[in-house]
PDB file of C-alpha atoms in Angstrom:
ATOM      1  CA  MET A 189       0.000   0.000   0.000  1.00  0.00           C
ATOM      2  CA  ASN A 190       1.365   3.413  -0.970  1.00  0.00           C
ATOM      3  CA  THR A 191       1.232   5.902   1.877  1.00  0.00           C
ATOM      4  CA  ILE A 192       2.161   9.425   2.959  1.00  0.00           C
ATOM      5  CA  ILE A 193       2.784  10.779   6.434  1.00  0.00           C
ATOM      6  CA  VAL A 194       0.663  13.740   7.522  1.00  0.00           C
ATOM      7  CA  ASN A 195       1.597  15.381  10.819  1.00  0.00           C
ATOM      8  CA  GLY A 196       3.134  12.101  11.926  1.00  0.00           C
ATOM      9  CA  ASN A 197       0.160   9.918  10.954  1.00  0.00           C
ATOM     10  CA  THR A 198       0.265   7.463   8.070  1.00  0.00           C
ATOM     11  CA  MET A 199      -2.387   7.938   5.378  1.00  0.00           C
ATOM     12  CA  ASP A 200      -3.141   6.315   2.041  1.00  0.00           C
ATOM     13  CA  TRP A 201      -1.616   7.974  -0.982  1.00  0.00           C
ATOM     14  CA  GLU A 202      -3.689   8.373  -4.161  1.00  0.00           C
ATOM     15  CA  ASP A 203      -2.467   9.040  -7.651  1.00  0.00           C
ATOM     16  CA  GLY A 204      -2.925  12.734  -8.439  1.00  0.00           C
ATOM     17  CA  ILE A 205      -3.510  13.886  -4.861  1.00  0.00           C
ATOM     18  CA  THR A 206      -2.815  17.611  -4.448  1.00  0.00           C
ATOM     19  CA  VAL A 207      -2.394  19.683  -1.321  1.00  0.00           C
ATOM     20  CA  ARG A 208      -5.926  20.991  -1.854  1.00  0.00           C
ATOM     21  CA  THR A 209      -7.466  17.493  -2.054  1.00  0.00           C
ATOM     22  CA  LEU A 210      -5.553  16.424   1.048  1.00  0.00           C
ATOM     23  CA  LEU A 211      -6.785  19.449   3.009  1.00  0.00           C
ATOM     24  CA  GLY A 212     -10.341  18.637   1.890  1.00  0.00           C
ATOM     25  CA  LYS A 213     -10.032  14.967   2.871  1.00  0.00           C
ATOM     26  CA  MET A 214      -8.770  15.944   6.305  1.00  0.00           C
ATOM     27  CA  ASN A 215     -11.555  18.493   6.811  1.00  0.00           C
ATOM     28  CA  TYR A 216      -8.985  21.240   7.310  1.00  0.00           C
ATOM     29  CA  SER A 217     -11.198  24.245   6.786  1.00  0.00           C
ATOM     30  CA  PHE A 218      -8.988  26.625   8.779  1.00  0.00           C
ATOM     31  CA  PRO A 219      -8.265  29.581   6.559  1.00  0.00           C
ATOM     32  CA  MET A 220      -4.670  30.022   7.663  1.00  0.00           C
ATOM     33  CA  LEU A 221      -2.294  27.123   7.369  1.00  0.00           C
ATOM     34  CA  ILE A 222       1.352  26.498   6.754  1.00  0.00           C
ATOM     35  CA  VAL A 223       1.926  23.447   4.546  1.00  0.00           C
ATOM     36  CA  LYS A 224       5.263  21.741   4.035  1.00  0.00           C
ATOM     37  CA  ILE A 225       6.095  18.722   1.913  1.00  0.00           C
ATOM     38  CA  ASN A 226       9.360  17.028   2.845  1.00  0.00           C
ATOM     39  CA  GLY A 227      10.380  20.251   4.588  1.00  0.00           C
ATOM     40  CA  THR A 228       9.679  22.512   1.616  1.00  0.00           C
ATOM     41  CA  LEU A 229       7.120  25.257   2.122  1.00  0.00           C
ATOM     42  CA  ILE A 230       4.121  25.186  -0.219  1.00  0.00           C
ATOM     43  CA  ARG A 231       2.587  28.648  -0.594  1.00  0.00           C
ATOM     44  CA  LYS A 232      -1.187  28.928  -0.539  1.00  0.00           C
ATOM     45  CA  GLU A 233      -1.270  29.913  -4.239  1.00  0.00           C
ATOM     46  CA  GLU A 234       0.299  26.528  -4.975  1.00  0.00           C
ATOM     47  CA  TYR A 235      -2.160  24.266  -3.083  1.00  0.00           C
ATOM     48  CA  ASP A 236      -4.265  23.451  -6.161  1.00  0.00           C
ATOM     49  CA  LEU A 237      -1.370  22.501  -8.412  1.00  0.00           C
ATOM     50  CA  THR A 238       1.068  20.852  -6.038  1.00  0.00           C
ATOM     51  CA  LEU A 239       1.012  17.060  -6.287  1.00  0.00           C
ATOM     52  CA  ILE A 240       1.999  15.149  -3.188  1.00  0.00           C
ATOM     53  CA  PRO A 241       4.599  12.484  -4.026  1.00  0.00           C
ATOM     54  CA  VAL A 242       4.199   8.982  -2.663  1.00  0.00           C
ATOM     55  CA  GLY A 243       5.967   8.522   0.669  1.00  0.00           C
ATOM     56  CA  ALA A 244       5.984  12.270   1.306  1.00  0.00           C
ATOM     57  CA  ASN A 245       6.195  13.693   4.785  1.00  0.00           C
ATOM     58  CA  VAL A 246       3.559  16.422   4.993  1.00  0.00           C
ATOM     59  CA  ALA A 247       3.333  18.962   7.815  1.00  0.00           C
ATOM     60  CA  ILE A 248       0.161  21.017   8.162  1.00  0.00           C
ATOM     61  CA  ILE A 249       0.291  23.721  10.808  1.00  0.00           C
ATOM     62  CA  HIS A 250      -2.739  25.762  11.822  1.00  0.00           C
ATOM     63  CA  LEU A 251      -2.117  29.472  12.441  1.00  0.00           C
ATOM     64  CA  ILE A 252      -4.363  31.218  14.940  1.00  0.00           C
ATOM     65  CA  SER A 253      -4.824  34.963  15.400  1.00  0.00           C
ATOM     66  CA  GLY A 254      -3.628  36.614  18.583  1.00  0.00           C
ATOM     67  CA  GLY A 255      -0.546  38.444  19.670  1.00  0.00           C
TER      68      GLY A 255
ATOM     69  CA  MET B   6      36.499  47.289  32.486  1.00  0.00           C
ATOM     70  CA  ILE B   7      33.260  45.472  31.835  1.00  0.00           C
ATOM     71  CA  ASP B   8      30.053  47.472  31.963  1.00  0.00           C
ATOM     72  CA  PRO B   9      28.106  46.618  35.129  1.00  0.00           C
ATOM     73  CA  PHE B  10      25.094  45.785  32.948  1.00  0.00           C
ATOM     74  CA  PHE B  11      26.949  42.671  31.794  1.00  0.00           C
ATOM     75  CA  ALA B  12      28.511  41.788  35.143  1.00  0.00           C
ATOM     76  CA  GLY B  13      26.078  38.922  35.676  1.00  0.00           C
ATOM     77  CA  HIS B  14      26.157  37.674  32.096  1.00  0.00           C
ATOM     78  CA  ASP B  15      28.201  34.683  30.975  1.00  0.00           C
ATOM     79  CA  PRO B  16      31.084  36.288  29.000  1.00  0.00           C
ATOM     80  CA  GLN B  17      30.997  33.700  26.214  1.00  0.00           C
ATOM     81  CA  LEU B  18      27.247  33.970  25.738  1.00  0.00           C
ATOM     82  CA  ARG B  19      27.435  37.740  25.949  1.00  0.00           C
ATOM     83  CA  GLN B  20      29.758  37.753  22.965  1.00  0.00           C
ATOM     84  CA  ILE B  21      27.444  35.576  20.883  1.00  0.00           C
ATOM     85  CA  TRP B  22      24.330  37.573  21.737  1.00  0.00           C
ATOM     86  CA  GLN B  23      26.009  40.966  21.291  1.00  0.00           C
ATOM     87  CA  ALA B  24      27.037  39.923  17.777  1.00  0.00           C
ATOM     88  CA  ALA B  25      23.464  39.012  16.785  1.00  0.00           C
ATOM     89  CA  THR B  26      20.907  40.996  14.816  1.00  0.00           C
ATOM     90  CA  ILE B  27      17.326  39.925  15.468  1.00  0.00           C
ATOM     91  CA  GLY B  28      14.217  41.059  13.595  1.00  0.00           C
ATOM     92  CA  ILE B  29      10.885  41.459  15.381  1.00  0.00           C
ATOM     93  CA  ALA B  30       7.817  41.796  13.144  1.00  0.00           C
ATOM     94  CA  GLY B  31       5.245  43.636  15.247  1.00  0.00           C
ATOM     95  CA  ALA B  32       5.433  45.557  18.523  1.00  0.00           C
ATOM     96  CA  GLY B  33       2.210  44.547  20.271  1.00  0.00           C
ATOM     97  CA  GLY B  34       1.570  42.005  23.018  1.00  0.00           C
ATOM     98  CA  LEU B  35       4.234  39.625  21.708  1.00  0.00           C
ATOM     99  CA  GLY B  36       6.715  42.069  20.178  1.00  0.00           C
ATOM    100  CA  SER B  37       6.921  44.526  23.076  1.00  0.00           C
ATOM    101  CA  ASN B  38       7.626  41.692  25.511  1.00  0.00           C
ATOM    102  CA  ILE B  39      10.139  39.994  23.187  1.00  0.00           C
ATOM    103  CA  ALA B  40      12.031  43.262  22.658  1.00  0.00           C
ATOM    104  CA  ILE B  41      12.370  43.893  26.392  1.00  0.00           C
ATOM    105  CA  SER B  42      13.641  40.389  27.151  1.00  0.00           C
ATOM    106  CA  LEU B  43      16.137  40.369  24.270  1.00  0.00           C
ATOM    107  CA  THR B  44      17.405  43.792  25.345  1.00  0.00           C
ATOM    108  CA  ARG B  45      17.917  42.549  28.898  1.00  0.00           C
ATOM    109  CA  ALA B  46      19.704  39.451  27.532  1.00  0.00           C
ATOM    110  CA  GLY B  47      22.124  41.715  25.650  1.00  0.00           C
ATOM    111  CA  ILE B  48      21.274  41.143  21.981  1.00  0.00           C
ATOM    112  CA  GLY B  49      23.450  43.537  19.950  1.00  0.00           C
ATOM    113  CA  LYS B  50      20.862  44.828  17.525  1.00  0.00           C
ATOM    114  CA  LEU B  51      17.086  44.670  17.167  1.00  0.00           C
ATOM    115  CA  VAL B  52      15.246  45.577  13.981  1.00  0.00           C
ATOM    116  CA  ILE B  53      11.595  46.162  14.897  1.00  0.00           C
ATOM    117  CA  ALA B  54       8.739  47.191  12.606  1.00  0.00           C
ATOM    118  CA  ASP B  55       5.150  48.145  13.486  1.00  0.00           C
ATOM    119  CA  PHE B  56       2.731  50.726  12.041  1.00  0.00           C
ATOM    120  CA  ASP B  57       0.355  51.102  14.996  1.00  0.00           C
ATOM    121  CA  VAL B  58       0.013  53.629  17.818  1.00  0.00           C
ATOM    122  CA  VAL B  59      -0.316  52.869  21.533  1.00  0.00           C
ATOM    123  CA  ARG B  60      -3.951  52.776  22.702  1.00  0.00           C
ATOM    124  CA  LEU B  61      -5.445  52.527  26.178  1.00  0.00           C
ATOM    125  CA  THR B  62      -6.891  49.146  25.164  1.00  0.00           C
ATOM    126  CA  ASN B  63      -3.326  47.823  24.624  1.00  0.00           C
ATOM    127  CA  LEU B  64      -2.224  48.407  28.207  1.00  0.00           C
ATOM    128  CA  ASN B  65      -3.866  45.257  29.562  1.00  0.00           C
ATOM    129  CA  ARG B  66      -1.059  43.196  27.975  1.00  0.00           C
ATOM    130  CA  GLN B  67       1.452  45.251  26.021  1.00  0.00           C
ATOM    131  CA  GLN B  68       4.599  46.750  27.535  1.00  0.00           C
ATOM    132  CA  PHE B  69       3.612  50.404  27.223  1.00  0.00           C
ATOM    133  CA  PHE B  70       2.493  53.015  29.741  1.00  0.00           C
ATOM    134  CA  ARG B  71      -0.473  55.372  30.122  1.00  0.00           C
ATOM    135  CA  ASP B  72       1.612  58.435  29.289  1.00  0.00           C
ATOM    136  CA  GLN B  73       2.571  56.815  25.963  1.00  0.00           C
ATOM    137  CA  VAL B  74      -0.988  56.524  24.622  1.00  0.00           C
ATOM    138  CA  GLY B  75      -1.100  58.071  21.143  1.00  0.00           C
ATOM    139  CA  MET B  76       2.602  57.567  20.424  1.00  0.00           C
ATOM    140  CA  PRO B  77       3.703  55.261  17.614  1.00  0.00           C
ATOM    141  CA  LYS B  78       4.406  51.900  19.273  1.00  0.00           C
ATOM    142  CA  ILE B  79       7.885  51.901  17.778  1.00  0.00           C
ATOM    143  CA  ALA B  80       8.696  55.265  19.382  1.00  0.00           C
ATOM    144  CA  ALA B  81       7.263  54.228  22.746  1.00  0.00           C
ATOM    145  CA  LEU B  82       9.193  50.954  22.650  1.00  0.00           C
ATOM    146  CA  ALA B  83      12.416  52.777  21.749  1.00  0.00           C
ATOM    147  CA  GLN B  84      11.882  54.991  24.778  1.00  0.00           C
ATOM    148  CA  ASN B  85      11.294  52.020  27.069  1.00  0.00           C
ATOM    149  CA  LEU B  86      14.231  49.972  25.762  1.00  0.00           C
ATOM    150  CA  SER B  87      16.606  52.916  26.155  1.00  0.00           C
ATOM    151  CA  ARG B  88      15.599  53.099  29.815  1.00  0.00           C
ATOM    152  CA  ILE B  89      16.757  49.483  30.274  1.00  0.00           C
ATOM    153  CA  SER B  90      20.074  49.292  28.448  1.00  0.00           C
ATOM    154  CA  GLN B  91      22.370  51.173  26.125  1.00  0.00           C
ATOM    155  CA  HIS B  92      23.920  47.977  24.815  1.00  0.00           C
ATOM    156  CA  THR B  93      21.236  47.076  22.297  1.00  0.00           C
ATOM    157  CA  LEU B  94      21.136  49.099  19.126  1.00  0.00           C
ATOM    158  CA  LEU B  95      17.556  49.583  17.976  1.00  0.00           C
ATOM    159  CA  GLU B  96      16.586  50.043  14.348  1.00  0.00           C
ATOM    160  CA  PRO B  97      12.906  51.047  14.544  1.00  0.00           C
ATOM    161  CA  HIS B  98      10.604  51.167  11.527  1.00  0.00           C
ATOM    162  CA  ASN B  99       7.179  52.787  11.762  1.00  0.00           C
ATOM    163  CA  ILE B 100       5.797  50.891   8.788  1.00  0.00           C
ATOM    164  CA  ARG B 101       3.409  48.099   7.801  1.00  0.00           C
ATOM    165  CA  ILE B 102       5.377  44.999   6.857  1.00  0.00           C
ATOM    166  CA  THR B 103       4.604  43.539   3.424  1.00  0.00           C
ATOM    167  CA  PRO B 104       6.301  40.927   1.232  1.00  0.00           C
ATOM    168  CA  ASP B 105       7.670  43.866  -0.777  1.00  0.00           C
ATOM    169  CA  ASN B 106       9.530  45.589   2.050  1.00  0.00           C
ATOM    170  CA  LEU B 107      10.548  42.446   3.943  1.00  0.00           C
ATOM    171  CA  ASP B 108      14.016  42.353   2.375  1.00  0.00           C
ATOM    172  CA  ALA B 109      14.762  46.012   2.974  1.00  0.00           C
ATOM    173  CA  LEU B 110      13.690  45.721   6.619  1.00  0.00           C
ATOM    174  CA  PHE B 111      15.065  42.385   7.768  1.00  0.00           C
ATOM    175  CA  ARG B 112      17.701  41.098   5.321  1.00  0.00           C
ATOM    176  CA  ARG B 113      20.504  41.627   7.848  1.00  0.00           C
ATOM    177  CA  CYS B 114      18.762  39.661  10.586  1.00  0.00           C
ATOM    178  CA  ASP B 115      20.078  36.302  11.764  1.00  0.00           C
ATOM    179  CA  ILE B 116      16.615  35.286  12.984  1.00  0.00           C
ATOM    180  CA  LEU B 117      13.149  36.759  12.404  1.00  0.00           C
ATOM    181  CA  ILE B 118      10.562  36.657  15.183  1.00  0.00           C
ATOM    182  CA  GLU B 119       6.916  36.834  14.129  1.00  0.00           C
ATOM    183  CA  ALA B 120       4.909  38.960  16.563  1.00  0.00           C
ATOM    184  CA  PHE B 121       1.776  39.780  14.572  1.00  0.00           C
ATOM    185  CA  ASP B 122      -1.815  39.668  15.696  1.00  0.00           C
ATOM    186  CA  LEU B 123      -3.739  38.309  12.704  1.00  0.00           C
ATOM    187  CA  ALA B 124      -3.333  34.799  11.311  1.00  0.00           C
ATOM    188  CA  ASP B 125      -3.300  35.955   7.673  1.00  0.00           C
ATOM    189  CA  GLN B 126      -0.417  38.303   8.482  1.00  0.00           C
ATOM    190  CA  LYS B 127       1.433  35.495  10.259  1.00  0.00           C
ATOM    191  CA  GLN B 128       1.004  33.309   7.191  1.00  0.00           C
ATOM    192  CA  MET B 129       2.178  36.072   4.840  1.00  0.00           C
ATOM    193  CA  LEU B 130       5.311  36.637   6.896  1.00  0.00           C
ATOM    194  CA  ILE B 131       6.200  32.963   7.353  1.00  0.00           C
ATOM    195  CA  GLU B 132       5.698  32.182   3.657  1.00  0.00           C
ATOM    196  CA  ALA B 133       7.659  35.215   2.473  1.00  0.00           C
ATOM    197  CA  TRP B 134      10.550  34.672   4.902  1.00  0.00           C
ATOM    198  CA  GLN B 135      10.855  30.942   4.279  1.00  0.00           C
ATOM    199  CA  SER B 136      10.772  31.458   0.501  1.00  0.00           C
ATOM    200  CA  ARG B 137      13.512  34.088   0.613  1.00  0.00           C
ATOM    201  CA  TYR B 138      15.682  32.899   3.489  1.00  0.00           C
ATOM    202  CA  PRO B 139      15.169  29.141   3.847  1.00  0.00           C
ATOM    203  CA  ASP B 140      18.415  28.850   5.839  1.00  0.00           C
ATOM    204  CA  ARG B 141      17.421  31.348   8.529  1.00  0.00           C
ATOM    205  CA  PRO B 142      15.063  30.553  11.398  1.00  0.00           C
ATOM    206  CA  ILE B 143      11.675  32.195  11.871  1.00  0.00           C
ATOM    207  CA  ILE B 144      10.091  31.969  15.321  1.00  0.00           C
ATOM    208  CA  ALA B 145       6.314  32.419  15.248  1.00  0.00           C
ATOM    209  CA  ALA B 146       3.444  32.192  17.741  1.00  0.00           C
ATOM    210  CA  SER B 147       0.056  30.530  17.396  1.00  0.00           C
ATOM    211  CA  GLY B 148      -2.561  30.027  20.103  1.00  0.00           C
ATOM    212  CA  VAL B 149      -2.009  32.798  22.663  1.00  0.00           C
ATOM    213  CA  ALA B 150      -5.593  33.460  23.800  1.00  0.00           C
ATOM    214  CA  GLY B 151      -6.921  32.752  27.284  1.00  0.00           C
ATOM    215  CA  PHE B 152      -5.251  31.867  30.553  1.00  0.00           C
ATOM    216  CA  GLY B 153      -4.095  28.877  32.594  1.00  0.00           C
ATOM    217  CA  ASN B 154      -3.132  25.392  31.375  1.00  0.00           C
ATOM    218  CA  ASN B 155       0.613  25.998  31.414  1.00  0.00           C
ATOM    219  CA  ASN B 156       1.285  22.442  30.315  1.00  0.00           C
ATOM    220  CA  ALA B 157      -0.366  23.121  26.949  1.00  0.00           C
ATOM    221  CA  LEU B 158       2.308  25.657  25.968  1.00  0.00           C
ATOM    222  CA  ARG B 159       4.716  24.014  23.592  1.00  0.00           C
ATOM    223  CA  GLN B 160       7.121  24.391  20.719  1.00  0.00           C
ATOM    224  CA  ILE B 161       6.677  22.745  17.372  1.00  0.00           C
ATOM    225  CA  GLN B 162       9.303  22.776  14.652  1.00  0.00           C
ATOM    226  CA  SER B 163       9.260  22.153  10.935  1.00  0.00           C
ATOM    227  CA  GLY B 164      12.696  22.805   9.487  1.00  0.00           C
ATOM    228  CA  ASN B 165      13.633  26.405  10.243  1.00  0.00           C
ATOM    229  CA  LEU B 166      10.071  27.300  11.251  1.00  0.00           C
ATOM    230  CA  TYR B 167       9.351  27.243  14.972  1.00  0.00           C
ATOM    231  CA  LEU B 168       5.915  27.861  16.497  1.00  0.00           C
ATOM    232  CA  LEU B 169       5.275  28.659  20.142  1.00  0.00           C
ATOM    233  CA  GLY B 170       1.907  28.661  21.880  1.00  0.00           C
ATOM    234  CA  ASP B 171      -0.828  26.167  22.620  1.00  0.00           C
ATOM    235  CA  GLY B 172      -1.656  25.768  18.921  1.00  0.00           C
ATOM    236  CA  VAL B 173      -5.409  25.693  19.539  1.00  0.00           C
ATOM    237  CA  SER B 174      -6.762  28.683  21.522  1.00  0.00           C
ATOM    238  CA  GLU B 175      -8.831  30.962  19.291  1.00  0.00           C
ATOM    239  CA  LEU B 176      -9.553  34.549  20.286  1.00  0.00           C
ATOM    240  CA  THR B 177     -13.101  35.321  21.358  1.00  0.00           C
ATOM    241  CA  PRO B 178     -14.288  38.294  19.289  1.00  0.00           C
ATOM    242  CA  GLY B 179     -13.803  41.496  21.270  1.00  0.00           C
ATOM    243  CA  ILE B 180     -11.616  39.830  23.908  1.00  0.00           C
ATOM    244  CA  SER B 181      -7.863  40.502  23.901  1.00  0.00           C
ATOM    245  CA  PRO B 182      -5.188  37.981  24.722  1.00  0.00           C
ATOM    246  CA  ILE B 183      -4.504  38.083  28.476  1.00  0.00           C
ATOM    247  CA  ALA B 184      -1.209  39.444  29.801  1.00  0.00           C
ATOM    248  CA  PRO B 185       0.399  36.412  31.492  1.00  0.00           C
ATOM    249  CA  LYS B 186      -0.104  33.950  28.649  1.00  0.00           C
ATOM    250  CA  VAL B 187       0.856  36.280  25.815  1.00  0.00           C
ATOM    251  CA  ALA B 188       3.930  37.410  27.775  1.00  0.00           C
ATOM    252  CA  ALA B 189       4.829  33.785  28.546  1.00  0.00           C
ATOM    253  CA  ILE B 190       4.684  32.852  24.861  1.00  0.00           C
ATOM    254  CA  ALA B 191       6.609  35.995  23.869  1.00  0.00           C
ATOM    255  CA  ASN B 192       9.311  34.978  26.313  1.00  0.00           C
ATOM    256  CA  MET B 193       9.308  31.411  24.976  1.00  0.00           C
ATOM    257  CA  GLN B 194      10.010  32.957  21.555  1.00  0.00           C
ATOM    258  CA  ALA B 195      12.832  35.089  23.004  1.00  0.00           C
ATOM    259  CA  ASN B 196      14.184  32.109  24.944  1.00  0.00           C
ATOM    260  CA  LEU B 197      14.315  29.976  21.792  1.00  0.00           C
ATOM    261  CA  CYS B 198      16.002  32.816  19.911  1.00  0.00           C
ATOM    262  CA  LEU B 199      18.867  32.870  22.430  1.00  0.00           C
ATOM    263  CA  GLU B 200      19.153  29.084  22.210  1.00  0.00           C
ATOM    264  CA  LEU B 201      19.317  29.054  18.404  1.00  0.00           C
ATOM    265  CA  LEU B 202      21.992  31.753  18.406  1.00  0.00           C
ATOM    266  CA  VAL B 203      24.165  29.619  20.678  1.00  0.00           C
ATOM    267  CA  ASN B 204      23.511  26.308  18.940  1.00  0.00           C
ATOM    268  CA  CYS B 205      23.797  27.521  15.364  1.00  0.00           C
ATOM    269  CA  ARG B 206      26.619  30.037  15.527  1.00  0.00           C
ATOM    270  CA  ASP B 207      29.108  27.721  13.857  1.00  0.00           C
ATOM    271  CA  VAL B 208      26.894  26.446  11.062  1.00  0.00           C
ATOM    272  CA  TRP B 209      25.295  29.641   9.759  1.00  0.00           C
ATOM    273  CA  PRO B 210      26.894  31.420   6.842  1.00  0.00           C
ATOM    274  CA  LYS B 211      28.296  34.844   7.625  1.00  0.00           C
ATOM    275  CA  ARG B 212      25.671  37.546   7.241  1.00  0.00           C
ATOM    276  CA  PRO B 213      26.243  40.797   5.385  1.00  0.00           C
ATOM    277  CA  SER B 214      25.508  42.504   8.716  1.00  0.00           C
ATOM    278  CA  GLU B 215      27.438  45.578   9.699  1.00  0.00           C
ATOM    279  CA  ASN B 216      29.719  45.421  12.711  1.00  0.00           C
ATOM    280  CA  HIS B 217      27.393  47.021  15.210  1.00  0.00           C
ATOM    281  CA  GLN B 218      29.742  46.391  18.125  1.00  0.00           C
ATOM    282  CA  GLY B 219      31.431  49.651  17.152  1.00  0.00           C
ATOM    283  CA  VAL B 220      28.129  51.489  16.925  1.00  0.00           C
ATOM    284  CA  VAL B 221      27.105  50.355  20.374  1.00  0.00           C
ATOM    285  CA  LYS B 222      30.386  51.610  21.751  1.00  0.00           C
ATOM    286  CA  GLU B 223      29.848  55.023  20.199  1.00  0.00           C
ATOM    287  CA  THR B 224      26.418  55.185  21.772  1.00  0.00           C
ATOM    288  CA  GLN B 225      27.940  54.491  25.155  1.00  0.00           C
ATOM    289  CA  GLU B 226      30.477  57.263  24.725  1.00  0.00           C
ATOM    290  CA  ASP B 227      27.751  59.685  23.701  1.00  0.00           C
ATOM    291  CA  LYS B 228      26.031  59.266  27.038  1.00  0.00           C
TER     292      LYS B 228
END
């Protein structure tokens, strides 16, 4: 089974999965996120086009207002 | 003869921290507290940018005083820092930070500390800094609302991005962050900054930063 790691948890990988589809699958509706694939920052303009490679380590960090 | 301000500082650490230039993006509840702690720790130079003025509603958590209401935050902070120490050179900018002026403001900084209020601004800053300077740390905060639950305060890291806070507490509309927690997280950011400067001093490439040791000395002689 092909997998990816998202915030430390193993998930199934699908052919053609983008950052946007992953966020949708995980019900991440928070407007402000930082996304990294294998340590590389993915800017929010790139969510729709960025394909997640099989075996990737994905970090999704939620940013909250306040300070 | 060592200045009495540094008498209780570790001489080796003092050298490392005096040679550092740290950027602080924002001078509110996080930034005003971070600036004071880094000044007391003896950081050589702080570059701080904020476009706001001090309001009465800020005084429940930000390091300003009643007689400073109406002043630009940057000017009020400069006043307060100069009352603490003359060993930290301050480069204040009364300006809104955007991706377009990020380089001009912070390119000489070894580390950038994110001290904004709004999540979209935090995201803008983190994305812009990490795209331009992937080899330099950025220390951000997320989840500063509320009080109590000390054990929930934590640090998460992804490469050169560090986030301090509880990671979950959303602001209630109309309610500010509360002084102890926002100051605690600000000081966790400052604490990590000092740690990274010590741990990474040998591996970072040399910055194009000016030798501000000399500038600090001139300031002392001016007094």
